[in-house]
């Protein structure tokens, strides 16, 4: 194959790739985009604003709920006229990652949060969507008790905020696939 044939072949590949990319660009809709751009589209952000999020028990539940409200309401308070209810069942587990052999205690641990959630319409107990999300955050244990306790709390807060982002992304994706 001569040099001219190689450059021609490369040009054809690039042109084909550009045409295919342009054709596929019309197949995707932005998750938080304007629904009027694509016919039949749905604005996930508007649907998220209609979610009511009841209290979740425990300190981690409070952090998770506050972050969910912040993410779904755009920083505002609770939904004015909710059409759906997002209920989250939260479970937490702490797992040792590294062991201090001299002290016989873990020197690094991870906090695992699992949030199983359901969405129901207001006034209707039937579950219309169900999902699960997982988040983890690690922390180091030290000989100083106060520092270790604070590290646990901060890891739990980081995991709860990460879990909230994951749940909101999953719910927004579900809303985007639903007909108007």
Short mmCIF file of N, CA and C in Angstrom, two decimals:
data_model
loop_
_atom_site.label_atom_id
_atom_site.label_comp_id
_atom_site.label_asym_id
_atom_site.label_seq_id
_atom_site.Cartn_x
_atom_site.Cartn_y
_atom_site.Cartn_z
N UNK A 1 0.85 -1.17 0.00
CA UNK A 1 0.00 0.00 0.00
C UNK A 1 0.90 1.23 0.00
N UNK A 2 0.65 2.14 -0.88
CA UNK A 2 1.48 3.34 -0.98
C UNK A 2 1.03 4.39 0.04
N UNK A 3 1.84 5.44 0.17
CA UNK A 3 1.55 6.50 1.14
C UNK A 3 0.22 7.19 0.81
N UNK A 4 -0.06 7.40 -0.46
CA UNK A 4 -1.30 8.08 -0.87
C UNK A 4 -2.51 7.24 -0.50
N UNK A 5 -2.41 5.91 -0.66
CA UNK A 5 -3.53 5.03 -0.31
C UNK A 5 -3.79 5.05 1.20
N UNK A 6 -2.75 5.11 2.00
CA UNK A 6 -2.89 5.14 3.45
C UNK A 6 -3.57 6.42 3.91
N UNK A 7 -3.16 7.55 3.36
CA UNK A 7 -3.78 8.81 3.76
C UNK A 7 -5.22 8.90 3.26
N UNK A 8 -5.52 8.33 2.10
CA UNK A 8 -6.89 8.32 1.60
C UNK A 8 -7.77 7.45 2.51
N UNK A 9 -7.23 6.29 2.89
CA UNK A 9 -7.95 5.40 3.78
C UNK A 9 -8.23 6.07 5.13
N UNK A 10 -7.25 6.79 5.65
CA UNK A 10 -7.41 7.51 6.92
C UNK A 10 -8.47 8.60 6.78
N UNK A 11 -8.47 9.32 5.68
CA UNK A 11 -9.46 10.38 5.45
C UNK A 11 -10.87 9.80 5.37
N UNK A 12 -11.00 8.65 4.74
CA UNK A 12 -12.32 8.01 4.63
C UNK A 12 -12.79 7.57 6.02
N UNK A 13 -11.88 7.03 6.84
CA UNK A 13 -12.25 6.61 8.20
C UNK A 13 -12.70 7.80 9.03
N UNK A 14 -11.99 8.90 8.94
CA UNK A 14 -12.35 10.10 9.71
C UNK A 14 -13.69 10.65 9.25
N UNK A 15 -13.92 10.68 7.94
CA UNK A 15 -15.19 11.18 7.41
C UNK A 15 -16.35 10.29 7.86
N UNK A 16 -16.14 8.98 7.83
CA UNK A 16 -17.18 8.05 8.27
C UNK A 16 -17.48 8.23 9.75
N UNK A 17 -16.45 8.40 10.55
CA UNK A 17 -16.62 8.63 11.98
C UNK A 17 -17.39 9.92 12.26
N UNK A 18 -17.09 10.97 11.52
CA UNK A 18 -17.79 12.25 11.70
C UNK A 18 -19.26 12.14 11.34
N UNK A 19 -19.56 11.46 10.24
CA UNK A 19 -20.95 11.29 9.81
C UNK A 19 -21.71 10.44 10.83
N UNK A 20 -21.09 9.36 11.31
CA UNK A 20 -21.75 8.51 12.31
C UNK A 20 -21.98 9.27 13.61
N UNK A 21 -21.03 10.07 14.03
CA UNK A 21 -21.19 10.86 15.26
C UNK A 21 -22.31 11.87 15.12
N UNK A 22 -22.40 12.52 13.99
CA UNK A 22 -23.47 13.49 13.76
C UNK A 22 -24.83 12.81 13.76
N UNK A 23 -24.90 11.63 13.17
CA UNK A 23 -26.17 10.90 13.12
C UNK A 23 -26.60 10.44 14.51
N UNK A 24 -25.65 9.99 15.32
CA UNK A 24 -25.98 9.51 16.66
C UNK A 24 -26.24 10.64 17.65
N UNK A 25 -25.79 11.83 17.36
CA UNK A 25 -25.99 12.96 18.28
C UNK A 25 -27.47 13.24 18.48
N UNK A 26 -28.29 12.96 17.51
CA UNK A 26 -29.72 13.18 17.63
C UNK A 26 -30.44 12.13 18.44
N UNK A 27 -29.76 11.05 18.81
CA UNK A 27 -30.37 9.96 19.55
C UNK A 27 -30.38 10.18 21.06
N UNK A 28 -29.69 11.18 21.54
CA UNK A 28 -29.56 11.38 22.97
C UNK A 28 -30.21 12.68 23.39
N UNK A 29 -30.85 12.63 24.56
CA UNK A 29 -31.48 13.80 25.13
C UNK A 29 -30.80 14.11 26.45
N UNK A 30 -30.46 15.35 26.71
CA UNK A 30 -29.87 15.67 28.01
C UNK A 30 -30.85 15.38 29.14
N UNK A 31 -30.35 14.82 30.23
CA UNK A 31 -31.20 14.43 31.34
C UNK A 31 -31.94 15.61 31.94
N UNK A 32 -31.26 16.73 32.11
CA UNK A 32 -31.87 17.90 32.71
C UNK A 32 -32.19 18.96 31.67
N UNK A 33 -32.27 18.56 30.42
CA UNK A 33 -32.46 19.51 29.33
C UNK A 33 -33.89 19.99 29.19
N UNK A 34 -34.09 20.84 28.23
CA UNK A 34 -35.39 21.41 27.94
C UNK A 34 -36.24 20.38 27.19
N UNK A 35 -37.41 19.99 27.71
CA UNK A 35 -38.22 18.97 27.06
C UNK A 35 -38.83 19.44 25.74
N UNK A 36 -38.86 20.73 25.49
CA UNK A 36 -39.45 21.21 24.25
C UNK A 36 -38.51 21.03 23.06
N UNK A 37 -37.24 20.76 23.33
CA UNK A 37 -36.28 20.57 22.25
C UNK A 37 -36.57 19.28 21.50
N UNK A 38 -36.93 18.23 22.23
CA UNK A 38 -37.22 16.94 21.63
C UNK A 38 -38.69 16.63 21.90
N UNK A 39 -39.43 16.26 20.87
CA UNK A 39 -40.84 15.96 21.07
C UNK A 39 -40.97 14.71 21.93
N UNK A 40 -41.88 14.75 22.87
CA UNK A 40 -42.10 13.62 23.76
C UNK A 40 -41.11 13.55 24.91
N UNK A 41 -40.19 14.49 24.98
CA UNK A 41 -39.19 14.49 26.05
C UNK A 41 -39.80 14.93 27.37
N UNK A 42 -39.09 14.65 28.44
CA UNK A 42 -39.58 15.03 29.76
C UNK A 42 -38.43 15.66 30.54
N UNK A 43 -38.71 16.74 31.20
CA UNK A 43 -37.70 17.44 31.99
C UNK A 43 -37.62 16.77 33.36
N UNK A 44 -36.51 16.08 33.59
CA UNK A 44 -36.35 15.35 34.85
C UNK A 44 -36.26 16.30 36.03
N UNK A 45 -35.65 17.46 35.85
CA UNK A 45 -35.50 18.40 36.96
C UNK A 45 -36.86 18.89 37.46
N UNK A 46 -37.78 19.14 36.53
CA UNK A 46 -39.12 19.57 36.93
C UNK A 46 -39.84 18.45 37.70
N UNK A 47 -39.65 17.21 37.28
CA UNK A 47 -40.28 16.09 37.97
C UNK A 47 -39.66 15.89 39.36
N UNK A 48 -38.36 16.11 39.47
CA UNK A 48 -37.70 15.97 40.78
C UNK A 48 -38.22 17.00 41.78
N UNK A 49 -38.60 18.17 41.29
CA UNK A 49 -39.12 19.22 42.18
C UNK A 49 -40.47 18.84 42.78
N UNK A 50 -41.15 17.85 42.19
CA UNK A 50 -42.46 17.41 42.68
C UNK A 50 -42.36 16.23 43.64
N UNK A 51 -41.16 15.93 44.13
CA UNK A 51 -40.97 14.81 45.05
C UNK A 51 -41.08 15.27 46.50
N UNK A 52 -41.83 14.52 47.29
CA UNK A 52 -41.85 14.73 48.73
C UNK A 52 -40.96 13.65 49.34
N UNK A 53 -40.13 14.04 50.28
CA UNK A 53 -39.20 13.09 50.90
C UNK A 53 -39.47 13.08 52.39
N UNK A 54 -40.15 12.04 52.90
CA UNK A 54 -40.44 11.98 54.33
C UNK A 54 -39.16 11.75 55.15
N UNK A 55 -39.28 11.93 56.46
CA UNK A 55 -38.13 11.79 57.34
C UNK A 55 -37.55 10.39 57.26
N UNK A 56 -36.22 10.32 57.36
CA UNK A 56 -35.49 9.06 57.38
C UNK A 56 -34.86 8.96 58.77
N UNK A 57 -35.10 7.86 59.51
CA UNK A 57 -34.61 7.79 60.89
C UNK A 57 -33.09 7.81 61.01
N UNK A 58 -32.62 8.33 62.14
CA UNK A 58 -31.20 8.34 62.45
C UNK A 58 -30.47 9.58 61.96
N UNK A 59 -29.27 9.78 62.49
CA UNK A 59 -28.47 10.94 62.11
C UNK A 59 -28.10 10.90 60.63
N UNK A 60 -27.71 9.71 60.15
CA UNK A 60 -27.37 9.58 58.73
C UNK A 60 -28.60 9.79 57.85
N UNK A 61 -29.77 9.41 58.35
CA UNK A 61 -31.00 9.64 57.62
C UNK A 61 -31.30 11.12 57.47
N UNK A 62 -31.02 11.89 58.52
CA UNK A 62 -31.23 13.34 58.45
C UNK A 62 -30.30 13.96 57.41
N UNK A 63 -29.03 13.56 57.42
CA UNK A 63 -28.07 14.09 56.44
C UNK A 63 -28.50 13.71 55.03
N UNK A 64 -28.90 12.43 54.85
CA UNK A 64 -29.34 11.96 53.53
C UNK A 64 -30.57 12.72 53.05
N UNK A 65 -31.56 12.86 53.92
CA UNK A 65 -32.79 13.56 53.54
C UNK A 65 -32.51 15.02 53.19
N UNK A 66 -31.70 15.69 53.99
CA UNK A 66 -31.38 17.10 53.70
C UNK A 66 -30.69 17.23 52.35
N UNK A 67 -29.78 16.32 52.04
CA UNK A 67 -29.08 16.38 50.75
C UNK A 67 -30.04 16.05 49.60
N UNK A 68 -30.95 15.09 49.82
CA UNK A 68 -31.94 14.77 48.79
C UNK A 68 -32.83 15.98 48.51
N UNK A 69 -33.27 16.65 49.56
CA UNK A 69 -34.11 17.85 49.38
C UNK A 69 -33.31 18.92 48.66
N UNK A 70 -32.07 19.12 49.04
CA UNK A 70 -31.23 20.13 48.39
C UNK A 70 -31.06 19.82 46.90
N UNK A 71 -30.80 18.56 46.57
CA UNK A 71 -30.57 18.20 45.16
C UNK A 71 -31.84 18.22 44.32
N UNK A 72 -32.97 17.81 44.90
CA UNK A 72 -34.20 17.76 44.11
C UNK A 72 -34.90 19.11 44.02
N UNK A 73 -34.75 19.94 45.04
CA UNK A 73 -35.45 21.23 45.05
C UNK A 73 -34.56 22.37 44.60
N UNK A 74 -33.38 22.08 44.15
CA UNK A 74 -32.48 23.13 43.68
C UNK A 74 -32.02 24.04 44.81
N UNK A 75 -31.88 23.49 46.00
CA UNK A 75 -31.43 24.29 47.13
C UNK A 75 -32.57 24.87 47.95
N UNK A 76 -33.79 24.73 47.46
CA UNK A 76 -34.93 25.27 48.18
C UNK A 76 -35.45 24.30 49.22
N UNK A 77 -36.60 24.61 49.77
CA UNK A 77 -37.23 23.77 50.79
C UNK A 77 -37.97 22.61 50.19
N UNK A 78 -38.97 22.15 50.90
CA UNK A 78 -39.76 21.01 50.46
C UNK A 78 -40.63 21.37 49.26
N UNK A 79 -41.09 20.34 48.55
CA UNK A 79 -41.93 20.53 47.38
C UNK A 79 -43.25 21.18 47.78
N UNK A 80 -43.68 22.17 47.00
CA UNK A 80 -44.92 22.89 47.30
C UNK A 80 -46.14 22.00 47.06
N UNK A 81 -46.22 21.38 45.91
CA UNK A 81 -47.33 20.49 45.55
C UNK A 81 -46.77 19.16 45.06
N UNK A 82 -46.36 18.28 45.98
CA UNK A 82 -45.73 17.04 45.54
C UNK A 82 -46.71 16.11 44.84
N UNK A 83 -46.23 15.46 43.79
CA UNK A 83 -47.04 14.48 43.09
C UNK A 83 -46.59 13.06 43.43
N UNK A 84 -45.35 12.93 43.90
CA UNK A 84 -44.80 11.62 44.25
C UNK A 84 -44.08 11.69 45.59
N UNK A 85 -43.96 10.53 46.22
CA UNK A 85 -43.25 10.41 47.49
C UNK A 85 -42.07 9.47 47.31
N UNK A 86 -40.89 9.93 47.70
CA UNK A 86 -39.67 9.13 47.65
C UNK A 86 -39.35 8.68 49.07
N UNK A 87 -39.50 7.38 49.33
CA UNK A 87 -39.20 6.83 50.65
C UNK A 87 -37.88 6.06 50.56
N UNK A 88 -37.01 6.29 51.53
CA UNK A 88 -35.69 5.64 51.54
C UNK A 88 -35.53 4.85 52.82
N UNK A 89 -35.14 3.59 52.68
CA UNK A 89 -34.78 2.74 53.81
C UNK A 89 -33.26 2.65 53.82
N UNK A 90 -32.64 3.18 54.86
CA UNK A 90 -31.19 3.31 54.93
C UNK A 90 -30.59 2.26 55.85
N UNK A 91 -29.53 1.62 55.38
CA UNK A 91 -28.76 0.72 56.25
C UNK A 91 -27.30 1.10 56.18
N UNK A 92 -26.60 0.94 57.30
CA UNK A 92 -25.20 1.36 57.40
C UNK A 92 -24.38 0.22 57.99
N UNK A 93 -23.16 0.12 57.48
CA UNK A 93 -22.24 -0.91 57.94
C UNK A 93 -20.83 -0.34 57.95
N UNK A 94 -20.05 -0.69 58.95
CA UNK A 94 -18.66 -0.25 59.02
C UNK A 94 -17.77 -1.48 58.89
N UNK A 95 -16.81 -1.41 57.97
CA UNK A 95 -15.96 -2.55 57.65
C UNK A 95 -14.50 -2.17 57.88
N UNK A 96 -13.73 -3.00 58.61
CA UNK A 96 -12.30 -2.70 58.77
C UNK A 96 -11.54 -2.94 57.46
N UNK A 97 -10.64 -2.03 57.15
CA UNK A 97 -9.83 -2.15 55.94
C UNK A 97 -8.39 -2.53 56.25
N UNK A 98 -7.85 -2.00 57.34
CA UNK A 98 -6.47 -2.28 57.73
C UNK A 98 -6.43 -2.48 59.24
N UNK A 99 -5.52 -3.34 59.67
CA UNK A 99 -5.43 -3.67 61.09
C UNK A 99 -4.09 -3.24 61.65
N UNK A 100 -4.15 -2.56 62.79
CA UNK A 100 -2.94 -2.20 63.52
C UNK A 100 -2.57 -3.41 64.38
N UNK A 101 -1.56 -4.15 63.96
CA UNK A 101 -1.23 -5.40 64.64
C UNK A 101 -0.73 -5.18 66.06
N UNK A 102 -0.09 -4.06 66.33
CA UNK A 102 0.41 -3.78 67.68
C UNK A 102 -0.73 -3.56 68.66
N UNK A 103 -1.75 -2.83 68.24
CA UNK A 103 -2.88 -2.53 69.11
C UNK A 103 -4.01 -3.54 68.97
N UNK A 104 -4.02 -4.27 67.86
CA UNK A 104 -5.09 -5.24 67.63
C UNK A 104 -6.41 -4.59 67.25
N UNK A 105 -6.35 -3.36 66.76
CA UNK A 105 -7.55 -2.63 66.36
C UNK A 105 -7.44 -2.19 64.91
N UNK A 106 -8.57 -1.92 64.27
CA UNK A 106 -8.49 -1.43 62.89
C UNK A 106 -7.89 -0.03 62.83
N UNK A 107 -7.04 0.20 61.85
CA UNK A 107 -6.46 1.54 61.69
C UNK A 107 -7.14 2.29 60.55
N UNK A 108 -7.80 1.58 59.67
CA UNK A 108 -8.58 2.20 58.60
C UNK A 108 -9.87 1.41 58.44
N UNK A 109 -10.95 2.13 58.23
CA UNK A 109 -12.25 1.50 58.07
C UNK A 109 -13.02 2.17 56.95
N UNK A 110 -14.08 1.50 56.53
CA UNK A 110 -14.96 2.07 55.51
C UNK A 110 -16.39 2.04 56.02
N UNK A 111 -17.12 3.09 55.71
CA UNK A 111 -18.54 3.18 56.03
C UNK A 111 -19.30 2.88 54.74
N UNK A 112 -20.17 1.88 54.80
CA UNK A 112 -20.99 1.52 53.64
C UNK A 112 -22.44 1.88 53.93
N UNK A 113 -23.05 2.66 53.06
CA UNK A 113 -24.46 3.00 53.18
C UNK A 113 -25.20 2.41 51.99
N UNK A 114 -26.33 1.78 52.27
CA UNK A 114 -27.19 1.24 51.23
C UNK A 114 -28.56 1.89 51.40
N UNK A 115 -29.06 2.48 50.34
CA UNK A 115 -30.37 3.10 50.37
C UNK A 115 -31.31 2.40 49.40
N UNK A 116 -32.28 1.69 49.94
CA UNK A 116 -33.33 1.09 49.11
C UNK A 116 -34.48 2.08 49.09
N UNK A 117 -34.90 2.49 47.90
CA UNK A 117 -35.92 3.53 47.82
C UNK A 117 -37.10 3.07 46.98
N UNK A 118 -38.24 3.69 47.27
CA UNK A 118 -39.46 3.46 46.49
C UNK A 118 -40.09 4.80 46.16
N UNK A 119 -40.78 4.84 45.05
CA UNK A 119 -41.54 6.03 44.67
C UNK A 119 -43.00 5.62 44.53
N UNK A 120 -43.86 6.37 45.20
CA UNK A 120 -45.30 6.16 45.10
C UNK A 120 -45.95 7.48 44.74
N UNK A 121 -47.11 7.40 44.12
CA UNK A 121 -47.88 8.61 43.86
C UNK A 121 -48.54 9.05 45.16
N UNK A 122 -48.73 10.34 45.33
CA UNK A 122 -49.39 10.86 46.53
C UNK A 122 -50.81 10.31 46.58
N UNK A 123 -51.18 9.71 47.71
CA UNK A 123 -52.52 9.16 47.88
C UNK A 123 -52.69 7.75 47.32
N UNK A 124 -51.65 7.17 46.75
CA UNK A 124 -51.73 5.82 46.19
C UNK A 124 -50.58 4.99 46.77
N UNK A 125 -50.89 3.92 47.50
CA UNK A 125 -49.83 3.15 48.15
C UNK A 125 -49.02 2.26 47.20
N UNK A 126 -49.47 2.11 45.96
CA UNK A 126 -48.75 1.23 45.02
C UNK A 126 -47.39 1.82 44.65
N UNK A 127 -46.38 0.98 44.70
CA UNK A 127 -45.02 1.40 44.33
C UNK A 127 -44.92 1.44 42.81
N UNK A 128 -44.52 2.61 42.27
CA UNK A 128 -44.39 2.73 40.82
C UNK A 128 -42.93 2.63 40.36
N UNK A 129 -42.01 2.79 41.30
CA UNK A 129 -40.59 2.60 40.98
C UNK A 129 -39.86 2.22 42.25
N UNK A 130 -38.90 1.31 42.07
CA UNK A 130 -38.12 0.81 43.20
C UNK A 130 -36.66 0.75 42.76
N UNK A 131 -35.76 1.08 43.66
CA UNK A 131 -34.34 1.03 43.31
C UNK A 131 -33.47 0.93 44.54
N UNK A 132 -32.19 0.81 44.29
CA UNK A 132 -31.22 0.70 45.36
C UNK A 132 -29.95 1.42 44.96
N UNK A 133 -29.32 2.08 45.91
CA UNK A 133 -28.06 2.78 45.66
C UNK A 133 -27.10 2.47 46.79
N UNK A 134 -25.82 2.61 46.50
CA UNK A 134 -24.77 2.24 47.44
C UNK A 134 -23.71 3.32 47.45
N UNK A 135 -23.20 3.63 48.63
CA UNK A 135 -22.10 4.60 48.74
C UNK A 135 -21.16 4.16 49.85
N UNK A 136 -19.91 4.48 49.67
CA UNK A 136 -18.91 4.13 50.68
C UNK A 136 -17.93 5.28 50.88
N UNK A 137 -17.41 5.38 52.08
CA UNK A 137 -16.39 6.39 52.40
C UNK A 137 -15.45 5.77 53.43
N UNK A 138 -14.17 5.98 53.24
CA UNK A 138 -13.20 5.40 54.17
C UNK A 138 -12.67 6.48 55.12
N UNK A 139 -12.12 6.02 56.23
CA UNK A 139 -11.55 6.94 57.22
C UNK A 139 -10.47 6.20 58.00
N UNK A 140 -9.59 6.97 58.61
CA UNK A 140 -8.50 6.42 59.42
C UNK A 140 -8.82 6.55 60.90
N UNK A 141 -8.51 5.52 61.64
CA UNK A 141 -8.64 5.54 63.10
C UNK A 141 -7.30 5.93 63.69
N UNK A 142 -7.34 6.76 64.70
CA UNK A 142 -6.11 7.13 65.40
C UNK A 142 -6.24 6.78 66.88
N UNK A 143 -5.18 7.00 67.62
CA UNK A 143 -5.21 6.74 69.06
C UNK A 143 -6.03 7.80 69.80
N UNK A 144 -6.27 8.93 69.15
CA UNK A 144 -7.05 10.00 69.77
C UNK A 144 -8.53 9.73 69.54
N UNK A 145 -9.23 9.50 70.59
CA UNK A 145 -10.63 9.10 70.49
C UNK A 145 -11.51 10.16 69.82
N UNK A 146 -11.34 11.41 70.21
CA UNK A 146 -12.15 12.48 69.63
C UNK A 146 -11.92 12.59 68.12
N UNK A 147 -10.67 12.49 67.70
CA UNK A 147 -10.35 12.56 66.27
C UNK A 147 -10.95 11.37 65.53
N UNK A 148 -10.91 10.20 66.13
CA UNK A 148 -11.49 9.00 65.50
C UNK A 148 -13.00 9.12 65.39
N UNK A 149 -13.63 9.60 66.46
CA UNK A 149 -15.08 9.78 66.43
C UNK A 149 -15.49 10.78 65.36
N UNK A 150 -14.74 11.87 65.25
CA UNK A 150 -15.04 12.88 64.24
C UNK A 150 -14.82 12.33 62.83
N UNK A 151 -13.80 11.50 62.66
CA UNK A 151 -13.53 10.89 61.35
C UNK A 151 -14.68 9.98 60.93
N UNK A 152 -15.26 9.26 61.89
CA UNK A 152 -16.41 8.40 61.60
C UNK A 152 -17.59 9.25 61.14
N UNK A 153 -17.88 10.32 61.86
CA UNK A 153 -19.01 11.19 61.53
C UNK A 153 -18.82 11.81 60.15
N UNK A 154 -17.63 12.30 59.86
CA UNK A 154 -17.38 12.91 58.56
C UNK A 154 -17.47 11.89 57.43
N UNK A 155 -17.01 10.67 57.66
CA UNK A 155 -17.12 9.62 56.64
C UNK A 155 -18.59 9.28 56.39
N UNK A 156 -19.39 9.21 57.45
CA UNK A 156 -20.81 8.93 57.29
C UNK A 156 -21.50 10.05 56.51
N UNK A 157 -21.13 11.29 56.78
CA UNK A 157 -21.72 12.42 56.04
C UNK A 157 -21.32 12.39 54.57
N UNK A 158 -20.06 12.08 54.30
CA UNK A 158 -19.61 11.99 52.90
C UNK A 158 -20.36 10.88 52.17
N UNK A 159 -20.51 9.74 52.83
CA UNK A 159 -21.21 8.62 52.21
C UNK A 159 -22.69 8.96 51.99
N UNK A 160 -23.32 9.63 52.95
CA UNK A 160 -24.73 10.01 52.81
C UNK A 160 -24.93 10.98 51.64
N UNK A 161 -24.03 11.94 51.49
CA UNK A 161 -24.14 12.89 50.38
C UNK A 161 -23.90 12.19 49.04
N UNK A 162 -22.97 11.27 49.00
CA UNK A 162 -22.73 10.50 47.78
C UNK A 162 -23.92 9.62 47.45
N UNK A 163 -24.52 9.03 48.47
CA UNK A 163 -25.71 8.20 48.28
C UNK A 163 -26.87 9.04 47.74
N UNK A 164 -27.04 10.24 48.26
CA UNK A 164 -28.11 11.12 47.79
C UNK A 164 -27.92 11.44 46.31
N UNK A 165 -26.70 11.74 45.90
CA UNK A 165 -26.44 12.03 44.49
C UNK A 165 -26.76 10.83 43.61
N UNK A 166 -26.41 9.64 44.08
CA UNK A 166 -26.69 8.43 43.32
C UNK A 166 -28.19 8.18 43.20
N UNK A 167 -28.92 8.36 44.29
CA UNK A 167 -30.37 8.16 44.26
C UNK A 167 -31.02 9.17 43.32
N UNK A 168 -30.64 10.44 43.42
CA UNK A 168 -31.23 11.48 42.57
C UNK A 168 -30.94 11.19 41.10
N UNK A 169 -29.74 10.75 40.79
CA UNK A 169 -29.40 10.42 39.40
C UNK A 169 -30.25 9.27 38.90
N UNK A 170 -30.43 8.23 39.71
CA UNK A 170 -31.26 7.10 39.30
C UNK A 170 -32.71 7.51 39.11
N UNK A 171 -33.22 8.30 40.04
CA UNK A 171 -34.63 8.73 39.94
C UNK A 171 -34.82 9.65 38.74
N UNK A 172 -33.87 10.55 38.50
CA UNK A 172 -33.97 11.43 37.33
C UNK A 172 -33.94 10.62 36.04
N UNK A 173 -33.09 9.61 35.99
CA UNK A 173 -33.05 8.74 34.82
C UNK A 173 -34.37 8.01 34.62
N UNK A 174 -34.98 7.58 35.71
CA UNK A 174 -36.28 6.91 35.59
C UNK A 174 -37.35 7.89 35.11
N UNK A 175 -37.37 9.09 35.70
CA UNK A 175 -38.35 10.10 35.26
C UNK A 175 -38.18 10.42 33.78
N UNK A 176 -36.94 10.50 33.31
CA UNK A 176 -36.70 10.87 31.91
C UNK A 176 -37.24 9.83 30.95
N UNK A 177 -37.37 8.58 31.40
CA UNK A 177 -37.87 7.53 30.51
C UNK A 177 -39.39 7.38 30.56
N UNK A 178 -40.03 8.08 31.48
CA UNK A 178 -41.48 7.96 31.62
C UNK A 178 -42.20 8.89 30.64
N UNK A 179 -43.34 8.42 30.11
CA UNK A 179 -44.12 9.32 29.24
C UNK A 179 -44.70 10.46 30.06
N UNK A 180 -45.02 11.52 29.40
CA UNK A 180 -45.56 12.70 30.09
C UNK A 180 -46.84 12.42 30.78
#
